[in-house]
Amino acid sequence: QVQLQESGPGLVKPSETLSLTCAVSGGSITEYYWSWIRQSPGRGLEWIGYIYYSYSEYTNYNPSLKSRVAMSIDTSKGQFSLKLTSVTAADTAVYFCARAFSPYTSGFYPYWGQGILVTVSS
Amino acid sequence: DIQMTQSPSSLSAYVGDSVTLTCRASQTIGTSLVWYQQKPGKAPKLLIFGASTLHSGVPSRFSGSGSGTAFTLTINTLQPEDFATYYCQQSYTTFPVTFGQGTKLEIK
């Protein structure tokens, strides 16, 4: 059974970079689409983007966040990561990592991490 | 972006009732519609994809229908564990993926 686990700081200062990692167990990290999705009371569920690895990395980010987002994948460690720069209070949210349904679809998610609350505050 | 609009935003019902939740897309998405259930403090749980295909392990009292821009999720014979928030999501395009704002189903 595929399991995902987010980790990272729960508190980030304004203007700094939010960095999270998602550890994957129970399945291959290659040839699947791995996404970050966040949830806040004000913005609801917001898709941040995905990363896909098969011989090389491919990423796709939400245009609303594209200038501040970077995702990467470490196949040797079975994990992928999110960096969000220049954060503000509006980036306070629960951040989920998720895996797409199959290697052939990128757009919906049966596998989710439990979520990690990240608060942006000085 | 494709906007997803859910109605109602909240709904009260009794155990044993049947309820229908609605989701509308701002443009046609075929049957690329997904439903999730979320309980407080938990991640969303996949219920239905392709507008009407029940995900593995989901009880048959859940059903989905629709195509184009209008979709419904019906829950028959509500059980206590069904009281949660339900989200729709379009999987038609990942440029970007978008979710509805949710319908909170509360016990009456």
XYZ file of C-alpha atoms in Angstrom:
230
model
C 0.000 0.000 0.000
C 1.405 3.372 -1.016
C 1.989 5.743 1.884
C 3.064 9.369 1.819
C 4.435 11.431 4.701
C 5.069 15.171 4.637
C 7.789 16.754 6.745
C 9.227 20.212 7.229
C 9.016 23.315 9.409
C 5.605 24.235 10.746
C 6.522 27.911 11.023
C 8.097 30.077 8.332
C 8.827 33.799 8.507
C 7.372 36.174 5.930
C 9.555 36.654 2.840
C 11.436 33.413 3.538
C 11.229 30.065 1.699
C 8.873 27.268 2.659
C 10.494 23.858 2.169
C 8.647 20.558 2.509
C 9.498 16.965 1.706
C 7.204 14.025 1.011
C 8.547 10.543 1.719
C 7.004 7.776 -0.351
C 6.818 4.164 0.767
C 5.142 1.056 -0.563
C 5.632 1.812 -4.220
C 7.848 3.206 -6.931
C 8.488 6.921 -7.121
C 9.298 6.765 -10.813
C 6.708 6.943 -13.578
C 3.986 8.465 -11.443
C 2.786 12.042 -11.076
C 3.428 13.453 -7.605
C 1.558 16.561 -6.557
C 1.438 19.164 -3.841
C -1.962 20.511 -2.845
C -2.699 22.976 -0.088
C -5.806 23.863 1.850
C -6.706 26.976 3.761
C -10.023 28.376 4.998
C -9.765 31.326 2.634
C -8.582 29.565 -0.520
C -10.011 26.062 -0.128
C -8.152 23.273 -1.884
C -5.496 24.678 -4.191
C -3.366 22.564 -6.500
C 0.249 23.729 -6.434
C 1.699 21.482 -9.107
C 3.176 18.122 -9.930
C 6.495 16.479 -10.689
C 7.020 13.380 -12.792
C 10.160 11.358 -13.234
C 10.976 8.913 -15.962
C 14.572 9.234 -17.183
C 14.200 12.971 -16.573
C 12.089 15.302 -14.464
C 9.002 17.060 -15.710
C 7.124 19.662 -13.708
C 3.861 21.537 -14.097
C 2.947 24.345 -11.737
C -0.197 26.327 -11.030
C 0.201 29.586 -12.976
C -0.867 31.526 -9.892
C 2.201 30.248 -8.015
C 4.591 29.430 -10.834
C 7.003 32.307 -10.201
C 7.579 31.161 -6.608
C 7.401 27.338 -6.802
C 10.006 24.679 -7.436
C 9.611 20.933 -7.071
C 12.284 18.282 -7.158
C 12.527 14.528 -6.762
C 15.162 12.292 -5.214
C 14.628 8.791 -6.546
C 17.439 7.348 -4.427
C 15.657 8.452 -1.250
C 12.130 7.855 -2.508
C 11.031 11.411 -1.815
C 10.030 14.605 -3.540
C 10.130 18.180 -2.359
C 8.435 21.554 -2.581
C 9.995 24.980 -2.269
C 7.831 28.100 -2.166
C 9.714 31.382 -2.027
C 8.806 34.835 -0.692
C 5.992 33.533 1.472
C 3.315 35.730 3.032
C 0.507 35.089 5.469
C -1.627 34.049 2.486
C 0.571 30.954 2.147
C -0.474 29.706 5.574
C -2.215 26.398 4.896
C -2.203 22.666 5.374
C 0.067 21.243 2.689
C -0.640 17.782 1.310
C 1.444 15.633 -0.963
C -0.443 13.244 -3.208
C 0.071 10.603 -5.888
C -1.987 10.343 -9.038
C -4.153 7.333 -9.752
C -1.922 5.649 -12.323
C 1.194 6.242 -14.420
C -1.086 7.327 -17.253
C -3.099 9.974 -15.438
C -1.941 13.085 -13.675
C -5.193 14.596 -12.580
C -6.727 12.849 -9.579
C -5.480 11.423 -6.340
C -6.271 8.264 -4.385
C -3.113 8.577 -2.267
C -2.520 11.510 0.072
C -0.217 12.298 2.946
C -1.814 13.274 6.250
C -0.989 16.938 5.669
C 1.276 19.371 7.448
C 0.207 22.759 8.765
C 2.567 25.534 7.760
C 2.065 28.926 9.355
C 3.714 32.039 7.962
C 4.354 34.457 10.787
C 7.157 36.487 12.266
C -8.719 28.184 -15.248
C -11.820 25.998 -15.086
C -13.967 27.171 -12.181
C -15.840 24.534 -10.180
C -18.936 25.619 -8.272
C -20.637 23.382 -5.721
C -24.105 23.718 -4.267
C -25.329 23.908 -1.679
C -22.416 25.049 0.475
C -23.950 23.178 3.396
C -26.708 20.673 3.862
C -28.382 19.045 6.862
C -29.903 15.583 6.703
C -30.930 12.667 8.888
C -29.286 9.285 9.019
C -31.146 7.165 6.481
C -31.932 10.068 4.134
C -30.738 10.313 0.558
C -29.010 13.490 -0.574
C -27.786 14.927 -3.869
C -24.880 17.346 -4.134
C -24.231 19.382 -7.261
C -21.069 20.527 -8.982
C -20.879 22.743 -12.062
C -17.881 23.468 -14.260
C -17.337 26.819 -15.967
C -16.672 25.007 -19.263
C -17.298 21.558 -20.583
C -15.083 18.861 -19.056
C -16.681 15.738 -20.493
C -16.764 13.221 -17.666
C -13.448 14.306 -16.134
C -14.968 14.914 -12.734
C -13.799 13.572 -9.398
C -15.464 13.544 -5.973
C -13.698 13.446 -2.621
C -14.896 13.141 0.949
C -12.988 14.942 3.683
C -13.353 14.673 7.436
C -11.852 17.187 9.877
C -8.104 16.857 10.257
C -7.836 14.284 7.468
C -6.805 14.301 3.849
C -9.472 14.100 1.170
C -10.535 10.577 0.299
C -11.201 9.669 -3.337
C -14.774 8.481 -3.874
C -15.556 8.726 -7.588
C -13.607 9.460 -10.759
C -14.682 9.738 -14.366
C -17.901 11.297 -13.036
C -19.431 7.925 -12.174
C -16.778 5.280 -11.472
C -16.660 4.252 -7.846
C -13.134 4.019 -6.456
C -12.150 0.702 -4.922
C -13.619 0.144 -1.462
C -16.193 2.948 -1.671
C -19.681 1.809 -0.601
C -22.266 1.423 -3.334
C -24.602 3.939 -1.636
C -22.403 6.591 -3.279
C -23.055 7.311 -6.938
C -22.074 10.000 -9.377
C -23.518 11.194 -12.640
C -23.306 13.960 -15.182
C -21.267 15.144 -18.109
C -20.298 18.380 -19.765
C -20.722 21.033 -17.102
C -23.247 19.599 -14.616
C -22.553 16.777 -12.173
C -24.153 15.240 -9.114
C -23.077 13.078 -6.212
C -25.875 11.098 -4.606
C -25.589 9.359 -1.284
C -28.378 6.915 -0.522
C -29.332 5.820 2.980
C -26.949 8.148 4.799
C -24.802 6.528 7.436
C -23.289 8.365 10.428
C -19.815 8.121 8.863
C -21.009 9.958 5.725
C -21.278 13.309 7.474
C -18.290 15.183 6.105
C -17.344 17.772 3.515
C -17.481 16.768 -0.143
C -15.366 18.316 -2.875
C -15.518 18.012 -6.619
C -12.438 18.410 -8.801
C -12.010 18.604 -12.556
C -9.384 16.290 -14.003
C -9.932 17.510 -17.561
C -6.835 19.662 -17.508
C -3.860 20.050 -15.201
C -3.307 23.610 -16.355
C -4.270 23.841 -13.494
C -6.245 21.220 -11.564
C -9.143 22.967 -9.804
C -11.474 22.062 -6.955
C -14.919 23.192 -5.888
C -15.309 25.037 -2.625
C -16.997 22.081 -0.938
C -20.387 21.049 0.432
C -20.527 20.395 4.157
C -22.997 17.623 4.979
C -24.167 17.850 8.557
C -26.323 15.583 10.645
C -29.774 16.901 11.527
